Short mmCIF file of C-alpha atoms in Angstrom, two decimals:
data_model
loop_
_atom_site.label_atom_id
_atom_site.label_comp_id
_atom_site.label_asym_id
_atom_site.label_seq_id
_atom_site.Cartn_x
_atom_site.Cartn_y
_atom_site.Cartn_z
CA MET N 1 180.15 101.32 91.89
CA LEU N 2 176.52 100.85 90.83
CA GLU N 3 176.40 97.52 92.66
CA ILE N 4 177.58 99.20 95.87
CA LEU N 5 174.98 101.97 95.52
CA LEU N 6 172.17 99.45 94.92
CA GLU N 7 173.22 97.51 98.01
CA ILE N 8 173.29 100.63 100.20
CA ILE N 9 169.84 101.84 99.12
CA ALA N 10 168.21 98.42 99.53
CA PRO N 11 164.96 98.94 101.49
CA GLY N 12 166.10 96.80 104.42
CA ASN N 13 169.35 98.73 104.79
CA LEU N 14 167.60 102.11 104.60
CA LEU N 15 165.12 100.94 107.23
CA MET N 16 167.90 99.88 109.62
CA MET N 17 169.69 103.21 109.17
CA ASN N 18 166.57 105.17 110.09
CA LEU N 19 165.52 102.91 112.96
CA GLY N 20 169.01 103.07 114.43
CA MET N 21 169.10 106.83 113.99
CA ALA N 22 165.72 107.34 115.69
CA ALA N 23 166.59 105.01 118.58
CA GLY N 24 169.97 106.70 118.99
CA ILE N 25 168.50 110.21 119.11
CA ILE N 26 165.90 109.12 121.68
CA ILE N 27 168.42 107.36 123.94
CA GLY N 28 170.96 110.16 123.51
CA ALA N 29 168.33 112.73 124.48
CA LEU N 30 167.58 110.99 127.78
CA PRO N 31 169.83 112.45 130.49
CA GLY N 32 172.48 110.09 131.78
CA LEU N 33 172.16 107.52 129.01
CA SER N 34 175.31 107.34 126.93
CA VAL N 35 176.20 106.67 123.31
CA ILE N 36 177.64 103.34 124.41
CA LEU N 37 174.31 102.38 125.99
CA ALA N 38 172.48 103.20 122.76
CA ILE N 39 174.73 100.86 120.76
CA THR N 40 174.78 98.17 123.44
CA VAL N 41 170.98 97.99 123.81
CA LEU N 42 170.58 97.58 120.03
CA LEU N 43 173.41 95.05 119.73
CA PRO N 44 171.24 91.95 120.40
CA PHE N 45 168.91 92.91 117.54
CA THR N 46 171.78 92.48 115.06
CA PHE N 47 172.44 88.81 115.84
CA GLY N 48 169.87 87.50 113.39
CA MET N 49 170.78 90.00 110.66
CA SER N 50 173.40 89.91 107.96
CA SER N 51 176.44 92.10 108.60
CA LEU N 52 175.48 95.21 106.58
CA PRO N 53 171.98 95.85 108.03
CA GLY N 54 173.32 95.11 111.51
CA MET N 55 176.17 97.58 111.16
CA PHE N 56 173.87 100.22 109.66
CA LEU N 57 171.58 99.86 112.69
CA LEU N 58 174.47 100.33 115.13
CA LEU N 59 176.09 103.16 113.15
CA GLY N 60 172.74 104.93 112.97
CA ALA N 61 172.41 104.64 116.75
CA TYR N 62 176.01 105.85 117.20
CA CYS N 63 175.55 108.99 115.11
CA GLY N 64 172.02 109.62 116.42
CA ALA N 65 172.97 109.36 120.09
CA THR N 66 175.97 111.65 119.56
CA TYR N 67 173.61 114.32 118.20
CA GLY N 68 170.70 113.50 120.53
CA GLY N 69 172.61 114.56 123.63
CA SER N 70 172.36 118.17 122.47
CA ILE N 71 168.55 118.17 122.83
CA THR N 72 168.54 117.95 126.62
CA ALA N 73 171.70 120.05 126.85
CA ILE N 74 169.80 122.88 125.20
CA LEU N 75 166.33 122.39 126.72
CA ILE N 76 166.96 121.35 130.33
CA ASN N 77 170.62 122.31 130.89
CA THR N 78 171.54 118.63 131.23
CA PRO N 79 173.64 116.99 128.49
CA GLY N 80 172.08 113.72 127.38
CA THR N 81 175.58 112.34 126.78
CA PRO N 82 179.07 113.52 127.85
CA ASN N 83 179.68 114.52 124.21
CA ALA N 84 177.15 117.33 124.59
CA ALA N 85 178.55 118.77 127.82
CA ALA N 86 180.12 121.75 126.00
CA THR N 87 176.83 122.45 124.15
CA VAL N 88 175.21 123.42 127.47
CA LEU N 89 177.41 126.51 127.78
CA ASP N 90 175.60 128.44 125.03
CA GLY N 91 172.70 126.18 124.09
CA TYR N 92 170.76 126.56 127.35
CA PRO N 93 171.17 130.36 127.53
CA MET N 94 169.76 130.52 124.00
CA ALA N 95 166.75 128.45 125.11
CA GLN N 96 166.20 130.78 128.08
CA GLN N 97 166.14 133.67 125.62
CA GLY N 98 163.35 132.00 123.62
CA ARG N 99 165.75 130.76 120.92
CA ALA N 100 165.62 127.01 121.62
CA GLY N 101 164.65 126.28 118.02
CA ASP N 102 167.64 128.23 116.72
CA ALA N 103 170.01 126.40 119.07
CA LEU N 104 168.61 122.99 118.14
CA LYS N 105 168.82 123.79 114.43
CA ALA N 106 172.40 125.01 114.77
CA ALA N 107 173.30 121.81 116.64
CA LEU N 108 171.66 119.71 113.91
CA VAL N 109 173.36 121.48 111.00
CA GLY N 110 176.74 121.47 112.75
CA SER N 111 176.37 117.77 113.61
CA THR N 112 175.53 116.87 110.02
CA PHE N 113 178.42 118.91 108.63
CA GLY N 114 180.90 117.35 111.04
CA GLY N 115 179.57 113.88 110.32
CA MET N 116 179.94 114.35 106.56
CA VAL N 117 183.53 115.58 106.89
CA SER N 118 184.35 112.52 109.03
CA CYS N 119 182.84 110.28 106.34
CA LEU N 120 185.12 111.82 103.72
CA ALA N 121 188.10 111.34 106.04
CA LEU N 122 187.17 107.68 106.45
CA ILE N 123 186.87 107.20 102.69
CA PHE N 124 190.21 108.81 101.82
CA LEU N 125 192.38 108.02 104.84
CA ALA N 126 191.33 104.49 105.78
CA PRO N 127 192.53 102.74 102.57
CA LEU N 128 195.93 104.46 102.85
CA LEU N 129 196.33 103.42 106.47
CA ALA N 130 195.20 99.89 105.64
CA GLN N 131 197.93 99.57 102.97
CA PHE N 132 200.49 100.72 105.52
CA ALA N 133 199.13 98.34 108.16
CA LEU N 134 199.53 95.35 105.84
CA LYS N 135 203.27 95.62 106.56
CA PHE N 136 202.67 95.02 110.28
CA GLY N 137 204.06 91.84 111.79
CA PRO N 138 203.29 90.21 115.17
CA ALA N 139 205.70 92.53 117.02
CA GLU N 140 204.12 95.68 115.53
CA TYR N 141 200.59 94.47 116.27
CA PHE N 142 201.44 93.61 119.89
CA SER N 143 203.05 97.03 120.42
CA LEU N 144 200.07 98.73 118.77
CA CYS N 145 197.71 96.97 121.19
CA ILE N 146 199.84 98.11 124.14
CA PHE N 147 199.79 101.65 122.76
CA GLY N 148 195.98 101.60 122.41
CA LEU N 149 195.54 100.29 125.95
CA SER N 150 197.94 102.90 127.36
CA VAL N 151 195.95 105.75 125.77
CA VAL N 152 192.65 104.43 127.15
CA ILE N 153 194.15 103.92 130.60
CA SER N 154 195.68 107.40 130.70
CA ILE N 155 192.47 109.32 129.98
CA SER N 156 189.89 107.06 131.60
CA GLY N 157 190.09 108.49 135.11
CA GLY N 158 192.12 110.27 137.71
CA SER N 159 194.16 107.21 138.71
CA ILE N 160 196.51 105.45 136.30
CA ALA N 161 196.78 102.56 138.76
CA LYS N 162 193.01 101.95 138.65
CA GLY N 163 193.10 102.01 134.86
CA VAL N 164 195.94 99.47 134.81
CA VAL N 165 194.02 97.21 137.20
CA MET N 166 190.90 97.27 134.99
CA ALA N 167 192.91 96.71 131.81
CA GLY N 168 194.71 93.77 133.44
CA LEU N 169 191.38 92.30 134.51
CA GLY N 170 190.05 92.58 130.96
CA LEU N 171 193.13 90.83 129.58
CA LEU N 172 192.68 88.09 132.19
CA LEU N 173 189.02 87.58 131.23
CA SER N 174 190.01 87.32 127.56
CA THR N 175 192.00 84.16 128.33
CA VAL N 176 188.89 82.25 129.41
CA GLY N 177 187.85 79.57 126.90
CA ILE N 178 189.85 78.05 124.06
CA ASP N 179 193.54 78.81 123.63
CA PRO N 180 193.81 80.68 120.25
CA LEU N 181 197.04 78.88 119.24
CA GLU N 182 196.96 75.45 120.85
CA GLY N 183 193.21 74.85 120.89
CA ILE N 184 192.98 73.60 124.48
CA SER N 185 190.44 74.81 127.02
CA ARG N 186 191.56 76.90 129.99
CA PHE N 187 190.16 78.76 132.99
CA ARG N 188 186.63 77.40 132.55
CA PHE N 189 186.38 75.82 136.02
CA GLY N 190 184.48 72.80 134.75
CA ARG N 191 181.74 74.90 133.08
CA SER N 192 181.12 73.92 129.47
CA GLU N 193 179.39 77.29 128.93
CA LEU N 194 182.78 78.97 129.25
CA LEU N 195 184.32 77.06 126.34
CA GLY N 196 183.43 80.00 124.11
CA GLY N 197 184.77 82.47 126.65
CA ILE N 198 182.95 85.42 128.18
CA THR N 199 181.04 87.06 125.35
CA THR N 200 181.74 90.73 124.72
CA ALA N 201 178.01 91.46 124.40
CA ALA N 202 177.23 90.03 127.86
CA LEU N 203 180.04 92.01 129.47
CA LEU N 204 179.02 95.23 127.71
CA LEU N 205 175.35 94.85 128.59
CA GLY N 206 176.31 94.17 132.19
CA VAL N 207 178.95 96.76 133.04
CA PHE N 208 177.49 99.62 131.01
CA ALA N 209 173.71 99.11 130.79
CA VAL N 210 172.86 97.18 133.98
CA GLY N 211 175.58 99.00 135.93
CA GLU N 212 174.12 102.35 134.85
CA ILE N 213 170.62 101.19 135.82
CA LEU N 214 171.82 100.23 139.30
CA MET N 215 173.58 103.59 139.68
CA LYS N 216 170.42 105.47 138.76
CA SER N 217 168.33 103.30 141.07
CA TYR N 218 170.76 103.90 143.92
CA ALA N 219 170.69 107.65 143.31
CA GLY N 220 166.90 107.61 143.21
CA GLU N 221 166.80 109.78 140.07
CA LYS N 222 163.43 111.02 138.82
CA GLY N 223 162.43 112.38 135.44
CA SER N 224 162.44 116.14 135.29
CA GLY N 225 158.90 116.21 133.92
CA LYS N 226 159.25 119.61 132.30
CA ILE N 227 161.40 121.25 129.69
CA LEU N 228 161.67 124.66 128.15
CA GLU N 229 159.10 124.72 125.39
CA TYR N 230 160.34 124.16 121.87
CA GLN N 231 160.18 127.34 119.82
CA LYS N 232 160.29 127.18 116.05
CA ALA N 233 163.66 128.10 114.60
CA THR N 234 163.94 131.51 112.97
CA VAL N 235 167.60 131.21 111.95
CA LYS N 236 168.27 130.07 108.37
CA ILE N 237 170.84 127.50 107.29
CA ARG N 238 172.75 130.22 105.45
CA ASP N 239 173.01 132.13 108.75
CA ILE N 240 174.59 129.07 110.38
CA PHE N 241 177.01 128.68 107.50
CA ARG N 242 178.34 132.15 108.20
CA TYR N 243 180.49 130.25 110.66
CA TRP N 244 181.90 127.96 107.99
CA LYS N 245 185.47 128.55 109.17
CA THR N 246 184.49 127.40 112.66
CA MET N 247 182.75 124.36 111.21
CA LEU N 248 185.81 123.44 109.15
CA HIS N 249 188.40 123.68 111.90
CA SER N 250 186.03 121.94 114.35
CA SER N 251 185.53 119.13 111.83
CA PHE N 252 189.26 118.66 111.25
CA LEU N 253 189.87 118.69 115.00
CA GLY N 254 187.13 116.09 115.55
CA VAL N 255 188.52 113.86 112.79
CA PHE N 256 192.02 114.00 114.27
CA ILE N 257 190.83 113.25 117.80
CA GLY N 258 188.49 110.48 116.64
CA ALA N 259 191.28 108.72 114.73
CA VAL N 260 193.45 108.54 117.88
CA PRO N 261 192.54 105.47 119.97
CA GLY N 262 191.22 106.23 123.43
CA THR N 263 189.86 109.73 122.81
CA GLY N 264 186.26 110.72 122.12
CA GLY N 265 183.61 113.29 121.30
CA ALA N 266 183.65 115.02 124.70
CA ILE N 267 187.34 115.91 124.35
CA ALA N 268 186.80 117.13 120.78
CA ALA N 269 183.80 119.26 121.80
CA PHE N 270 185.54 121.08 124.66
CA LEU N 271 188.73 121.63 122.67
CA SER N 272 186.77 123.03 119.74
CA TYR N 273 184.72 125.31 122.00
CA ASN N 274 187.82 126.71 123.72
CA ILE N 275 189.70 127.21 120.44
CA THR N 276 186.70 128.91 118.83
CA ARG N 277 186.22 131.25 121.79
CA SER N 278 189.92 132.17 121.87
CA ARG N 279 189.90 132.94 118.13
CA SER N 280 186.65 134.90 118.20
CA LYS N 281 186.56 138.68 117.83
CA ARG N 282 183.70 138.71 120.40
CA PRO N 283 184.71 136.18 123.07
CA GLU N 284 182.51 137.93 125.64
CA GLU N 285 179.41 136.60 123.82
CA PHE N 286 180.36 132.98 124.55
CA GLY N 287 178.46 131.56 127.51
CA ASN N 288 175.61 134.02 127.02
CA GLY N 289 173.75 132.40 124.13
CA CYS N 290 176.17 132.56 121.22
CA LEU N 291 175.15 130.60 118.11
CA GLU N 292 178.79 129.91 117.25
CA GLY N 293 179.21 128.42 120.73
CA VAL N 294 176.67 125.74 119.79
CA VAL N 295 177.96 125.10 116.28
CA ALA N 296 181.59 124.51 117.29
CA PRO N 297 181.20 121.68 119.85
CA GLU N 298 178.41 119.93 117.96
CA THR N 299 180.41 119.93 114.72
CA ALA N 300 183.47 118.56 116.51
CA ASN N 301 181.80 115.75 118.46
CA ASN N 302 180.02 114.43 115.37
CA ALA N 303 183.20 114.67 113.29
CA VAL N 304 184.54 112.00 115.65
CA THR N 305 181.96 109.40 114.56
CA GLY N 306 183.38 108.41 111.17
CA ALA N 307 186.98 108.92 112.26
CA THR N 308 186.69 106.36 115.07
CA LEU N 309 186.06 103.71 112.42
CA ILE N 310 189.51 104.36 110.90
CA PRO N 311 191.56 102.50 113.56
CA LEU N 312 188.83 99.87 113.95
CA LEU N 313 188.56 98.91 110.28
CA THR N 314 192.21 99.37 109.31
CA LEU N 315 194.06 98.10 112.38
CA GLY N 316 191.43 96.05 114.16
CA VAL N 317 191.88 98.24 117.25
CA PRO N 318 188.73 99.80 118.76
CA GLY N 319 189.46 103.37 119.75
CA ASP N 320 186.83 103.59 122.49
CA ALA N 321 184.16 101.52 124.24
CA GLY N 322 181.59 102.31 121.53
CA MET N 323 183.88 100.91 118.87
CA ALA N 324 184.49 97.89 121.11
CA VAL N 325 180.77 97.13 120.77
CA MET N 326 181.10 97.47 117.00
CA PHE N 327 184.09 95.14 117.10
CA GLY N 328 182.05 92.57 118.98
CA ALA N 329 179.18 92.86 116.50
CA LEU N 330 181.53 92.34 113.55
CA THR N 331 183.26 89.30 115.02
CA MET N 332 179.88 87.72 115.75
CA GLN N 333 179.07 88.19 112.06
CA GLY N 334 182.30 86.44 111.08
CA ILE N 335 184.03 89.65 109.95
CA THR N 336 187.53 90.32 111.28
CA PRO N 337 188.48 94.03 111.31
CA GLY N 338 191.99 94.76 110.12
CA PRO N 339 194.01 95.70 107.03
CA ALA N 340 193.05 92.49 105.21
CA LEU N 341 189.45 93.67 105.28
CA PHE N 342 190.24 96.22 102.55
CA THR N 343 191.41 93.49 100.19
CA ASP N 344 189.27 90.49 101.15
CA ASP N 345 185.97 92.35 101.76
CA LYS N 346 186.42 95.57 99.79
CA PHE N 347 182.76 95.56 98.69
CA TRP N 348 181.58 95.41 102.32
CA VAL N 349 183.92 98.24 103.37
CA CYS N 350 182.73 100.48 100.53
CA CYS N 351 179.12 99.83 101.49
CA ILE N 352 179.83 100.83 105.10
CA MET N 353 181.52 104.05 103.98
CA GLY N 354 178.72 104.98 101.61
CA GLY N 355 176.08 104.02 104.15
CA LEU N 356 177.63 106.32 106.76
CA ILE N 357 177.13 109.27 104.40
CA LEU N 358 173.44 108.38 104.06
CA ILE N 359 173.12 107.99 107.84
CA ASN N 360 174.29 111.57 108.35
CA LEU N 361 171.85 112.81 105.72
CA PHE N 362 169.02 110.94 107.46
CA MET N 363 170.07 112.61 110.71
CA LEU N 364 169.47 115.98 109.08
CA LEU N 365 166.08 114.87 107.71
CA GLN N 366 164.87 113.25 110.93
CA GLY N 367 166.05 116.20 112.98
CA SER N 368 164.29 118.65 110.68
CA PHE N 369 160.93 116.85 110.58
CA PHE N 370 160.69 115.14 113.99
CA LEU N 371 162.62 117.42 116.33
CA ARG N 372 159.49 118.49 118.21
CA LEU N 373 158.62 114.81 118.73
CA PHE N 374 162.13 113.94 119.92
CA THR N 375 162.05 116.71 122.54
CA ASN N 376 159.12 114.98 124.27
CA VAL N 377 161.28 112.00 125.28
CA THR N 378 162.78 114.18 128.02
CA ARG N 379 159.44 113.85 129.81
CA VAL N 380 159.74 110.06 130.15
CA PRO N 381 160.05 109.23 133.87
CA VAL N 382 163.21 107.35 134.80
CA GLU N 383 161.18 104.86 136.87
CA VAL N 384 159.41 103.78 133.66
CA LEU N 385 162.54 103.79 131.53
CA ILE N 386 164.73 101.67 133.83
CA PRO N 387 162.57 98.47 133.81
CA CYS N 388 162.28 98.62 130.01
CA ILE N 389 166.05 98.83 129.55
CA MET N 390 166.56 96.03 132.09
CA ILE N 391 164.30 93.73 130.08
CA PHE N 392 166.23 94.53 126.88
CA CYS N 393 169.51 93.77 128.64
CA THR N 394 168.49 90.36 129.94
CA LEU N 395 166.93 89.36 126.62
CA GLY N 396 170.01 90.64 124.82
CA GLY N 397 172.31 88.56 127.01
CA PHE N 398 170.25 85.44 126.33
CA SER N 399 169.99 85.98 122.58
CA VAL N 400 173.78 85.93 122.00
CA ARG N 401 174.06 82.15 122.41
CA ASN N 402 170.55 81.25 123.65
CA MET N 403 172.03 80.31 127.03
CA VAL N 404 170.58 81.16 130.44
CA PHE N 405 174.18 81.21 131.67
CA ASP N 406 174.76 84.45 129.72
CA ILE N 407 171.90 86.14 131.60
CA ALA N 408 173.77 85.35 134.82
CA VAL N 409 176.93 86.82 133.28
CA VAL N 410 175.05 90.03 132.41
CA LEU N 411 173.72 90.38 135.95
CA ILE N 412 177.07 89.59 137.61
CA CYS N 413 178.86 92.06 135.32
CA GLY N 414 176.15 94.60 136.10
CA PHE N 415 176.78 94.41 139.85
CA PHE N 416 180.52 94.47 139.18
CA GLY N 417 180.18 97.57 136.97
CA TYR N 418 178.04 99.27 139.63
CA TRP N 419 180.62 98.75 142.38
CA MET N 420 183.49 99.75 140.14
CA LYS N 421 181.71 103.03 139.38
CA ARG N 422 181.05 103.56 143.06
CA PHE N 423 184.76 103.20 143.82
CA GLY N 424 185.89 105.29 140.84
CA TYR N 425 187.33 102.52 138.67
CA PRO N 426 187.06 103.24 134.89
CA LEU N 427 185.18 100.68 132.78
CA SER N 428 186.54 101.53 129.31
CA PRO N 429 189.94 99.84 129.90
CA LEU N 430 188.13 96.67 131.01
CA VAL N 431 186.02 96.44 127.87
CA ILE N 432 188.71 97.42 125.36
CA SER N 433 191.29 95.09 126.91
CA LEU N 434 188.79 92.22 126.73
CA VAL N 435 188.26 92.94 123.04
CA LEU N 436 191.99 93.33 122.36
CA GLY N 437 193.00 90.45 124.61
CA SER N 438 193.03 87.73 121.98
CA LEU N 439 194.84 89.94 119.44
CA THR N 440 197.43 90.96 122.05
CA GLU N 441 198.08 87.43 123.28
CA THR N 442 198.21 85.86 119.82
CA ASN N 443 200.70 88.37 118.45
CA LEU N 444 202.83 88.26 121.61
CA ARG N 445 203.17 84.50 121.36
CA ARG N 446 203.78 84.55 117.62
CA ALA N 447 206.50 87.16 118.04
CA MET N 448 208.14 85.11 120.76
CA VAL N 449 208.08 82.01 118.54
CA LEU N 450 209.70 83.96 115.67
CA SER N 451 212.41 85.31 117.98
CA LYS N 452 212.89 81.94 119.76
CA GLY N 453 211.89 83.43 123.09
CA SER N 454 213.82 86.69 122.88
CA ILE N 455 212.01 89.95 123.67
CA SER N 456 214.50 91.82 121.50
CA ILE N 457 212.11 91.43 118.55
CA PHE N 458 209.91 94.20 120.02
CA PHE N 459 212.85 96.63 120.19
CA ALA N 460 214.62 95.65 116.98
CA LYS N 461 211.74 96.76 114.75
CA PRO N 462 211.50 100.59 114.55
CA LEU N 463 207.71 100.83 114.40
CA SER N 464 207.24 98.41 117.30
CA LEU N 465 209.79 100.30 119.38
CA THR N 466 208.08 103.62 118.59
CA PHE N 467 204.69 102.36 119.79
CA LEU N 468 206.21 101.01 123.01
CA ILE N 469 208.10 104.24 123.77
CA ILE N 470 204.97 106.34 123.24
CA ALA N 471 202.96 103.95 125.44
CA VAL N 472 205.49 104.24 128.28
CA LEU N 473 205.58 108.04 127.97
CA ILE N 474 201.79 108.23 128.08
CA LEU N 475 201.59 106.10 131.22
CA CYS N 476 204.44 107.99 132.90
CA MET N 477 203.16 111.45 131.97
CA PRO N 478 201.39 112.04 135.32
CA LEU N 479 204.62 111.21 137.17
CA ILE N 480 206.63 113.48 134.84
CA LYS N 481 204.16 116.36 135.36
CA ARG N 482 204.26 115.81 139.12
CA ALA N 483 208.06 115.86 139.15
CA LEU N 484 208.17 119.03 137.03
CA SER N 485 205.64 120.83 139.23
CA ALA N 486 207.54 119.75 142.34
CA GLY N 487 210.76 121.07 140.80
CA LYS N 488 209.16 124.40 139.97
CA SER N 489 207.73 124.80 143.48
CA SER N 490 211.12 123.98 145.08
CA ASN N 491 212.81 126.53 142.80
CA ARG N 492 210.31 129.18 143.88
CA ARG N 493 211.00 128.39 147.53
CA GLY N 494 214.75 128.61 146.81
CA VAL N 495 214.32 132.03 145.24
CA ILE N 496 212.30 133.26 148.16
#
């Protein structure tokens, strides 16, 4: 235990936590820049680090960006990230009333509380799930991957068909390079650079970062240049903790949603806000500058942060695109997420869990002392910000394998991501299916070898069958809802 504590508080690790936190808050506070972008931009900096400092840098950015989105949501009525969209509803009215400091403090305290609860959930739930997952065979793992992809596809946009297309494309791209079982090269079209496949980092930097830059350039966005002035908070922490029941149920909701692959902080925030308003004795105050209306969504979306690590570390399945970046960072460090991690690298896992608690504490400290400074980043013009991020992206693509070819991959993926966004195709299924592609293919082929080519192995095992049934139901849910609504409308016409 002492050895773990000494490792966590090593000066280099503490520095990475705070640098990642500061960078995450700044990027999260800039309108339109997402949590995924914050992690992706910092990803190249981890390549020369050992695994723990690198993960602390990315986790700091993850938690910081999730909180940072509330700054612009409160001050300029524009959520910095989708996770903070629900914070606008009461945060901005509070700022208009001269209570911006109170709203920002409530968001900070709620975020820290939710983050700490998610850390405890990770510590207590992850080892139990890992022990259960050790019983998984190839059939169960393949069905789990299909389940994870189905969830991401179902909530990633209005069209299931578009989600399936993007997931299929990601699976196809994952086959480029060396066959994981036979060791032969495939789909490299005579290019030796493709022997290692298409790197996750290059794809992420392209479709998310460069694609977002091109979208902003096309839209001709400009920096707002002005914000509502920051007023010093008058509300005390004990006043915020009067809503401890709201903070608890928002935290539990965020943990549950974060542990389910394919969900995220935005869903948790809106659900928590709606539940809190429906349970309130004064629902008419919500939307008019209610402190509880800021605490609820901010607690919930930060409670997601630690919980999303549960499926990643225990099952090796990234729950969202942000965790897909983490997955890529770990594999580049030679660490394979999955249930074996809790037996083979138990020291590393304990350090990550303990470090996440410190990261949330540093979020409270940085927010308390530097909040006025962080609010000034909303004045940065977009035309200055875009070239800086573009430079980071191209350098990041090159630094993965020190190959100019990867810069070309970043740029091609950037144009691809831009056009996919223009036509309404979701990008999360593409990224997550690329990450899960090797795991899906390997376990499919192993299961088929064990069953001598019979697909019955996937239906003979109860857990595998359960995952497949749920996956099919999730994908068919829009059709089921459409059929039910059509039946109801025809019944009404029959009655008339």
